[in-house]
Tab-separated table of C-alpha atoms in Angstrom:
chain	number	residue	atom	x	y	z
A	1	UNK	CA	-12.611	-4.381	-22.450
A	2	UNK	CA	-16.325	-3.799	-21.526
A	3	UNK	CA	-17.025	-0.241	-19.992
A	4	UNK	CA	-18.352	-2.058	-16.685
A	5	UNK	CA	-15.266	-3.952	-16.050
A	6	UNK	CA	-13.305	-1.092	-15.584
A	7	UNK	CA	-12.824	-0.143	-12.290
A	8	UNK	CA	-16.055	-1.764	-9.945
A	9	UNK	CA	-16.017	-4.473	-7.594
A	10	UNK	CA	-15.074	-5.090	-3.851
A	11	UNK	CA	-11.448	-6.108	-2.824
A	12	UNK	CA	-9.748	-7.319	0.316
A	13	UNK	CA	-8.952	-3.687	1.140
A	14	UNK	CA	-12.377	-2.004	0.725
A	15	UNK	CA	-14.580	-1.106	-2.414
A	16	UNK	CA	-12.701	0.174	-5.357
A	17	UNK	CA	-12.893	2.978	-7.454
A	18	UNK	CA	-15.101	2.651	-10.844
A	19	UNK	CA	-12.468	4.135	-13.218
A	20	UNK	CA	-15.406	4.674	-16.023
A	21	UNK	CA	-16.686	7.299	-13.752
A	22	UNK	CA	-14.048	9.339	-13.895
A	23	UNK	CA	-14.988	13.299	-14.869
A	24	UNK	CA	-13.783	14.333	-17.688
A	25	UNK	CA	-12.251	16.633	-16.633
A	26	UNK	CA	-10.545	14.317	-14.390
A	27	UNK	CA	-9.920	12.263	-17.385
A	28	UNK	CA	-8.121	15.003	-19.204
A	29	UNK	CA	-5.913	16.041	-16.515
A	30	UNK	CA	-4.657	12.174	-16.562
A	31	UNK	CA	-4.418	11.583	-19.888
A	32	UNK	CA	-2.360	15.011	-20.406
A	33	UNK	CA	0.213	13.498	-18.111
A	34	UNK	CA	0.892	10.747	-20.542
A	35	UNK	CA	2.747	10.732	-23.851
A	36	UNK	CA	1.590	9.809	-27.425
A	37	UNK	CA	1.924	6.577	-27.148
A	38	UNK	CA	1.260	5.520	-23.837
A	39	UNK	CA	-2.318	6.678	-24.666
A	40	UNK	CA	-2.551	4.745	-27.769
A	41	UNK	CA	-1.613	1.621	-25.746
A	42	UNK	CA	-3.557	1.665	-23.011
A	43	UNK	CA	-6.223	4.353	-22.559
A	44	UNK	CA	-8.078	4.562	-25.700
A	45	UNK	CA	-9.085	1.344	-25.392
A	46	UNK	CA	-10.194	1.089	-21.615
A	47	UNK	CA	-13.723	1.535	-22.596
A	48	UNK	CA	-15.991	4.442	-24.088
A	49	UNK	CA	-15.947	7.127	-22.154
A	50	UNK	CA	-12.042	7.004	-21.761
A	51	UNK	CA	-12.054	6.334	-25.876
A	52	UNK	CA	-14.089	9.993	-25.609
A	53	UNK	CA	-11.332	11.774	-23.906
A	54	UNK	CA	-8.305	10.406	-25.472
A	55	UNK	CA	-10.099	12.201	-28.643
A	56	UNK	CA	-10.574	15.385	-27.032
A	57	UNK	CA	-8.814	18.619	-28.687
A	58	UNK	CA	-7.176	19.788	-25.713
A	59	UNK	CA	-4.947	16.398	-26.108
A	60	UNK	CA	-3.707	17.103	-29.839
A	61	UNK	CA	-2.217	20.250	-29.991
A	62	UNK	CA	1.365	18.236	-30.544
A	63	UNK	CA	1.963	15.092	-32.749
A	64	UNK	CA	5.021	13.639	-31.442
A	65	UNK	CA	6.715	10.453	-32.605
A	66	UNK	CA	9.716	11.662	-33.591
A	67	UNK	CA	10.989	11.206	-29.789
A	68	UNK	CA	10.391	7.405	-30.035
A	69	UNK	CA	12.071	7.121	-33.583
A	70	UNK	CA	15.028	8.897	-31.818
A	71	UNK	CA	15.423	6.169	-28.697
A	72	UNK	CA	15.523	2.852	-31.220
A	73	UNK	CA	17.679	1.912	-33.917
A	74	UNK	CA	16.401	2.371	-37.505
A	75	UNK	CA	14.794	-0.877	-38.932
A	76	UNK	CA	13.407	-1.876	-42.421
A	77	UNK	CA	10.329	-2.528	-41.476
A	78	UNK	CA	9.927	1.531	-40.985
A	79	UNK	CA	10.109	1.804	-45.020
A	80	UNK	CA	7.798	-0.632	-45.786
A	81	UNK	CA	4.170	0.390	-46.859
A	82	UNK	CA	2.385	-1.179	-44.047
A	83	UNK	CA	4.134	0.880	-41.752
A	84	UNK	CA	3.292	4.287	-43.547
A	85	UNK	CA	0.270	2.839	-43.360
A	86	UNK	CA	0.532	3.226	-39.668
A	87	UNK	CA	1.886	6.807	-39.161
A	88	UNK	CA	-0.836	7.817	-41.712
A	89	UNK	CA	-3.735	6.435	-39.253
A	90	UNK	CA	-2.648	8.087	-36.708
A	91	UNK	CA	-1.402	11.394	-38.282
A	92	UNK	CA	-5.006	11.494	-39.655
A	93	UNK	CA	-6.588	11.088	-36.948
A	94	UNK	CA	-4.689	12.946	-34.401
A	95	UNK	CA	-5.365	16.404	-37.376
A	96	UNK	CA	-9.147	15.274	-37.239
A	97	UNK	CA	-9.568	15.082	-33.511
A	98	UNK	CA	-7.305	18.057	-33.126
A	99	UNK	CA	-10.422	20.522	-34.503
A	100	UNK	CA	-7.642	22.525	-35.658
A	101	UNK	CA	-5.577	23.164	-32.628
A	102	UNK	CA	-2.137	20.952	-33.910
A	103	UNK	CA	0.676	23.036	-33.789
A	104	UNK	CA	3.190	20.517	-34.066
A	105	UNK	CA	3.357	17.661	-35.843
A	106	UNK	CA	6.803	15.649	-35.783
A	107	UNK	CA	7.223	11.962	-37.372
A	108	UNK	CA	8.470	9.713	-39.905
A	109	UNK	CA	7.335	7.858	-42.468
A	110	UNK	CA	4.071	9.514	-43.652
A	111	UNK	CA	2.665	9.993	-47.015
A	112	UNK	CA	0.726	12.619	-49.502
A	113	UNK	CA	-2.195	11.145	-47.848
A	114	UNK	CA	-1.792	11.782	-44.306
A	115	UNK	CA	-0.023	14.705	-44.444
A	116	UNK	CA	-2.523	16.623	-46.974
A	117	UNK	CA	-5.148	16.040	-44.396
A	118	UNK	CA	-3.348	17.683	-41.974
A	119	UNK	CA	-2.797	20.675	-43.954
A	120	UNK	CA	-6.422	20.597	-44.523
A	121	UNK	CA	-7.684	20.641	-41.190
A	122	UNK	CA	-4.718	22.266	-38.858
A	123	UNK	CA	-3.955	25.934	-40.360
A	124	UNK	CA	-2.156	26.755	-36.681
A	125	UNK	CA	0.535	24.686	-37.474
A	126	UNK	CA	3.543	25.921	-36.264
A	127	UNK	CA	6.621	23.420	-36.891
A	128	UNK	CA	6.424	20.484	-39.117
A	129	UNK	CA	9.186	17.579	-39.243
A	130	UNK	CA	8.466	14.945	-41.689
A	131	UNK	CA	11.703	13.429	-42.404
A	132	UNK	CA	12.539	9.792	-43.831
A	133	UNK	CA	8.796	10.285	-45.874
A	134	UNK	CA	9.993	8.579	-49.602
A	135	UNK	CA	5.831	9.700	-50.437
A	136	UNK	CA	5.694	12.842	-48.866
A	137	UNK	CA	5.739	14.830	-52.579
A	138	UNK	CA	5.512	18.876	-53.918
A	139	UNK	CA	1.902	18.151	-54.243
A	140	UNK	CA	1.433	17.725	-50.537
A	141	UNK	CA	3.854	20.608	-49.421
A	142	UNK	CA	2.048	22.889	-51.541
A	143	UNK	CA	-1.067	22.290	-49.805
A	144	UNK	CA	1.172	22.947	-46.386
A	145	UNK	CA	2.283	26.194	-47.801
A	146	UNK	CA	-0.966	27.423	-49.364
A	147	UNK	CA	-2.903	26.247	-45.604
A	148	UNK	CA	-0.130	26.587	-42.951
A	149	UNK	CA	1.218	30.140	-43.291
A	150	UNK	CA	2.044	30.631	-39.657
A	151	UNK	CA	4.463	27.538	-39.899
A	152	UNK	CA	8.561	28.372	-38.467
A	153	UNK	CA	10.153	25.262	-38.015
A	154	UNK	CA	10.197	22.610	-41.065
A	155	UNK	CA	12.087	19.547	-40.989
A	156	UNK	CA	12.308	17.676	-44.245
A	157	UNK	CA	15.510	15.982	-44.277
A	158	UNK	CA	15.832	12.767	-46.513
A	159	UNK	CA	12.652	13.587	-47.970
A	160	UNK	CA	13.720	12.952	-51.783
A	161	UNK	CA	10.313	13.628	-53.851
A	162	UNK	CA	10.213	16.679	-52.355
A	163	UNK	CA	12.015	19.330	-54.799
A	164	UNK	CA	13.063	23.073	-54.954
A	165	UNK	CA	9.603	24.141	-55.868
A	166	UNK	CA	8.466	23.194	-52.793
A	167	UNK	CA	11.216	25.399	-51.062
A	168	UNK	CA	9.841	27.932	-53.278
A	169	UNK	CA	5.949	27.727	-52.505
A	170	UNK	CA	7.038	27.325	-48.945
A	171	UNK	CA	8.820	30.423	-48.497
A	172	UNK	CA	6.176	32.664	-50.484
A	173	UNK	CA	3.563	31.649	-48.867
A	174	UNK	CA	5.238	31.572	-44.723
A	175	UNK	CA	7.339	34.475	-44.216
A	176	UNK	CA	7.298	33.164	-40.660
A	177	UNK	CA	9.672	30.570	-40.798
A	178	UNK	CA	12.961	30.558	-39.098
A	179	UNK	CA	14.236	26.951	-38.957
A	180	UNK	CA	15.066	24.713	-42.132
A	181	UNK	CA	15.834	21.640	-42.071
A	182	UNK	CA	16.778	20.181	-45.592
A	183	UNK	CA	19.888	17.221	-44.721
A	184	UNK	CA	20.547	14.217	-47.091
A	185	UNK	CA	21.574	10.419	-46.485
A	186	UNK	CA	25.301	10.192	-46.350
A	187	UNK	CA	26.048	9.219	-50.202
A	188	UNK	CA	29.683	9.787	-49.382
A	189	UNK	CA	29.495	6.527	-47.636
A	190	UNK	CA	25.725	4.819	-48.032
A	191	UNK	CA	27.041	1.665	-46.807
A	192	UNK	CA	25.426	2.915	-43.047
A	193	UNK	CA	22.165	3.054	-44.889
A	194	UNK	CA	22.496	-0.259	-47.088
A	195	UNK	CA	20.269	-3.190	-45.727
A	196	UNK	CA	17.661	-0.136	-43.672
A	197	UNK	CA	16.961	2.126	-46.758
A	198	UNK	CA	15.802	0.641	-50.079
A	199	UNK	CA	18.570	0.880	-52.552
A	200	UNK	CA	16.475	2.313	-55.336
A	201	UNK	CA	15.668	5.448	-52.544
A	202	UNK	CA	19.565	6.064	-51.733
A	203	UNK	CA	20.078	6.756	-55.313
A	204	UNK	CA	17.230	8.804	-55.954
A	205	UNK	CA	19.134	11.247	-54.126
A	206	UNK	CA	18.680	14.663	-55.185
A	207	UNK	CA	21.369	16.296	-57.460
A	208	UNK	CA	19.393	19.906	-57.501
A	209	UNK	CA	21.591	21.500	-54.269
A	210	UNK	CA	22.094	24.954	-56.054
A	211	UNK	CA	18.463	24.906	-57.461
A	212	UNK	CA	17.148	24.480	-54.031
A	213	UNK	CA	20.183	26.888	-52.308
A	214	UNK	CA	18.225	29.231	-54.892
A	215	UNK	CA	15.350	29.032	-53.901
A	216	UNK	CA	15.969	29.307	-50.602
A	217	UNK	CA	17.903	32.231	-50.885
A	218	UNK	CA	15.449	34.217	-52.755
A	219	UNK	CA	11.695	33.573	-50.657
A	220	UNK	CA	13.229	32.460	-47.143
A	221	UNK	CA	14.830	35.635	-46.292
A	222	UNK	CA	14.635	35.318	-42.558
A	223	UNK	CA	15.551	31.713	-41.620
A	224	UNK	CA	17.150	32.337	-38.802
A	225	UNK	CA	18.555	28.420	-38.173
A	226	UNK	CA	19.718	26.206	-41.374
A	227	UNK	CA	20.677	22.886	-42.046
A	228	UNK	CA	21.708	21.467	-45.148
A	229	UNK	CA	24.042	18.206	-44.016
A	230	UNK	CA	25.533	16.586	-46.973
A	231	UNK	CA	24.063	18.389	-49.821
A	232	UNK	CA	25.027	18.937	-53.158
A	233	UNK	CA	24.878	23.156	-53.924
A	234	UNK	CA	28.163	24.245	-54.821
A	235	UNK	CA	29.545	27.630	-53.278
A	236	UNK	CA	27.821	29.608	-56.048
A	237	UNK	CA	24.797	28.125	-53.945
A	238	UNK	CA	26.446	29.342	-50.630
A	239	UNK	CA	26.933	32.566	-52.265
A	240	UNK	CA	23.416	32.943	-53.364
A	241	UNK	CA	22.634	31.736	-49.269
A	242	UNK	CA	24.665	33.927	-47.823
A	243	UNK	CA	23.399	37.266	-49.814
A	244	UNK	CA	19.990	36.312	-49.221
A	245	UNK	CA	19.359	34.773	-45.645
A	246	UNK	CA	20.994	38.077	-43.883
A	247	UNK	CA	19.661	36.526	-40.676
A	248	UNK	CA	21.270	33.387	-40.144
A	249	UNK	CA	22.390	32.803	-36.709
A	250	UNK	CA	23.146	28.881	-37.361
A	251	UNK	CA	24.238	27.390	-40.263
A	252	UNK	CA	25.121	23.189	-41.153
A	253	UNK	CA	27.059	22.678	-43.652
A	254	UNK	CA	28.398	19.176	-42.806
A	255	UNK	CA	29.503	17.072	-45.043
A	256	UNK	CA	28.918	19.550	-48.231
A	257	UNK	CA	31.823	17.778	-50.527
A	258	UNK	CA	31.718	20.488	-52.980
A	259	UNK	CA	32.946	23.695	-50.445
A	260	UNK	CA	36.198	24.491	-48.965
A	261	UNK	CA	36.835	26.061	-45.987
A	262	UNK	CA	37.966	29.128	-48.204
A	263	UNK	CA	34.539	29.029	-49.644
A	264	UNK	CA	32.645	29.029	-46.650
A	265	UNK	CA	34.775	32.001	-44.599
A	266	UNK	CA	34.960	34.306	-47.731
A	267	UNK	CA	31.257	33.590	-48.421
A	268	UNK	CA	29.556	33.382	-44.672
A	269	UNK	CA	32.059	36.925	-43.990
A	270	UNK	CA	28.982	39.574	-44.819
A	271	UNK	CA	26.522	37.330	-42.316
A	272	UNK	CA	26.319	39.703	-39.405
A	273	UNK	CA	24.277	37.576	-36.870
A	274	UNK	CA	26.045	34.258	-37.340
A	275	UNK	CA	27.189	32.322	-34.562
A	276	UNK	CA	27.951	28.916	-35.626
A	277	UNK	CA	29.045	27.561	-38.595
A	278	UNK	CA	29.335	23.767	-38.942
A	279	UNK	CA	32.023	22.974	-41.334
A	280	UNK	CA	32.066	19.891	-43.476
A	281	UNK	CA	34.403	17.822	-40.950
A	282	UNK	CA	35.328	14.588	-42.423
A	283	UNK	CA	37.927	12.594	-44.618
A	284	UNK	CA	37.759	10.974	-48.054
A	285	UNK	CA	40.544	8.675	-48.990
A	286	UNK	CA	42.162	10.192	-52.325
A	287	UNK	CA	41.276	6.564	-53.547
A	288	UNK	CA	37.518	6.810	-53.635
A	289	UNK	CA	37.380	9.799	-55.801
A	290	UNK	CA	39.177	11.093	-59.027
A	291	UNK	CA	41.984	13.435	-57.807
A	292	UNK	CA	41.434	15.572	-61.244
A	293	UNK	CA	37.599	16.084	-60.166
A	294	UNK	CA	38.142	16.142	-56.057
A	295	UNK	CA	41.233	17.726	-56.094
A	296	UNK	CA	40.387	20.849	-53.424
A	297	UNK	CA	40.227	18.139	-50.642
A	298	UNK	CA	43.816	18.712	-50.239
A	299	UNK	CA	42.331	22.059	-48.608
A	300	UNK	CA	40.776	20.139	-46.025
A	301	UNK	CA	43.715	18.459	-44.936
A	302	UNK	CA	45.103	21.945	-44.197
A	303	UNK	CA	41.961	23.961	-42.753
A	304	UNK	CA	39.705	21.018	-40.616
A	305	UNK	CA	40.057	18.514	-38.565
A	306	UNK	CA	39.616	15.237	-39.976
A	307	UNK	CA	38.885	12.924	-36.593
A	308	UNK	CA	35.603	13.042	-35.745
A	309	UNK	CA	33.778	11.756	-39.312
A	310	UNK	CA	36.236	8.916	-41.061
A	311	UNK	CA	34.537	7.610	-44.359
């Protein structure tokens, strides 16, 4: 709407406010009271001087969507390319009006594009979670780990073009971080995923588990929090883990079809700090899988409890 429209004007109950007018300061202390969105919906677009402060800094220290993706139910439209689209708009902007103050940036669906911007301008940054990105790629996590050293939180969880080289890169280059996040899409039972998650994605699923249990192991000695939900590393990956993360206080293992339970208490023994272990916690039928190839899941009918995740 027009600047002068805002606000102006006489009413019934005496002469109103002219909203435009507004200090900014005044501005800013509203605007901070609102969330991501609501100032994307309604502000920004009140006229120019409001347009002004939604872009100020002091606004964009967090990028936060990942709290709306949590209240609704996945849809297909969030994979589709004019929805990345979206995210990347506003990621980009959010890193250029930020003038390098983002600390946090937390979303879905981005891209190389967006996210290597980011990098670019917003060195501070502090956590990063980025999961559900199918073109979020090494090339752009380099450019996180080569321009975001201070970074201690990273979320990339179902992000399947990014590889063990990026664990690598990432733990060289920010000896800072305490909290990984690196689950996969249930392919015990993708049938929850099928009709949401293009079918050519849920089988690109990566294979690499004791390549990137490797190479977490050897340049992220002092994650402190871990998650790797239904990965592939065997316990020689566990083992390699568990000698070189010293500091683990947390660590996810649900869902990891290729440990036992002896694995994981003979391996996890020599980890001091920890305090919680999630074991995997479900139950295949012997029907879905060859018995010759599965057969330690009879150790899981002895050693967890099989109610809470039924495949």
């Amino acid at each position: 709407m027009e600047e002068e429209k805002v606000g102006g004007g006489d009413t019934d109950a005496g002469p109103s406010s002219n909203w435009a007018e507004l200090t900014h300061v005044c501005l800013i202390n509203i605007l901070s009271r609102l969330t991501l969105e609501e100032r994307w919906t309604g502000p920004m677009f009140a006229c120019r001087s409001w347009f002004s402060a939604c872009k100020d800094p002091v606004l964009h220290s967090v990028f936060d969507l990942e709290t709306r993706f949590d209240l609704l139910a996945e849809s297909p439209r969030w994979w589709t390319p004019e929805f990345e689209r979206g995210i990347d708009s506003m990621l980009r902007s959010v890193a250029d009006w930020s003038d390098g103050s983002l600390a946090e940036i937390k979303t879905r669906h981005c891209s190389d594009r967006s996210l290597s911007f980011a990098a670019e301008r917003c060195p501070n940054l502090l956590v990063l979670s980025i999961r559900s990105c199918p073109n979020v790629t090494d090339d752009s996590m380099c450019r996180v780990a080569f321009r975001c050293s201070k970074l201690r939180e990273l979320d990339i969880s179902y992000c399947y073009e990014i590889s063990h080289e990026s664990l690598m890169v990432i733990g060289r280059n920010c000896p800072n971080l305490k909290v990984l996040k690196r689950n996969l899409m249930n392919w015990l039972d993708p049938s929850q995923h099928v009709g949401i998650v293009p079918n050519e994605y849920l089988n690109a699923c990566p294979q690499d588990g004791d390549s990137e249990a490797a190479a977490i192991a050897k340049f992220m000695p002092n994650l402190e929090h871990l998650e790797l939900r239904f990965s592939k590393f065997s316990a020689k990956g566990l083992g390699s883990i568990c000698k070189g993360c010293l500091n683990l206080e947390c660590l996810d293992l649900s869902a990891c079809a290729n440990l036992t339970s002896r694995d994981i208490v003979n391996l996890t023994s020599n980890l001091k700090n920890l305090t919680r272990v999630i074991k995997p916690n479900f139950y295949i039928p012997r029907s879905v899988f060859h018995t010759e190839r599965y057969g330690h899941w009879n150790l899981y009918d002895e050693r967890f409890q099989t109610d809470v995740f039924r495949i």
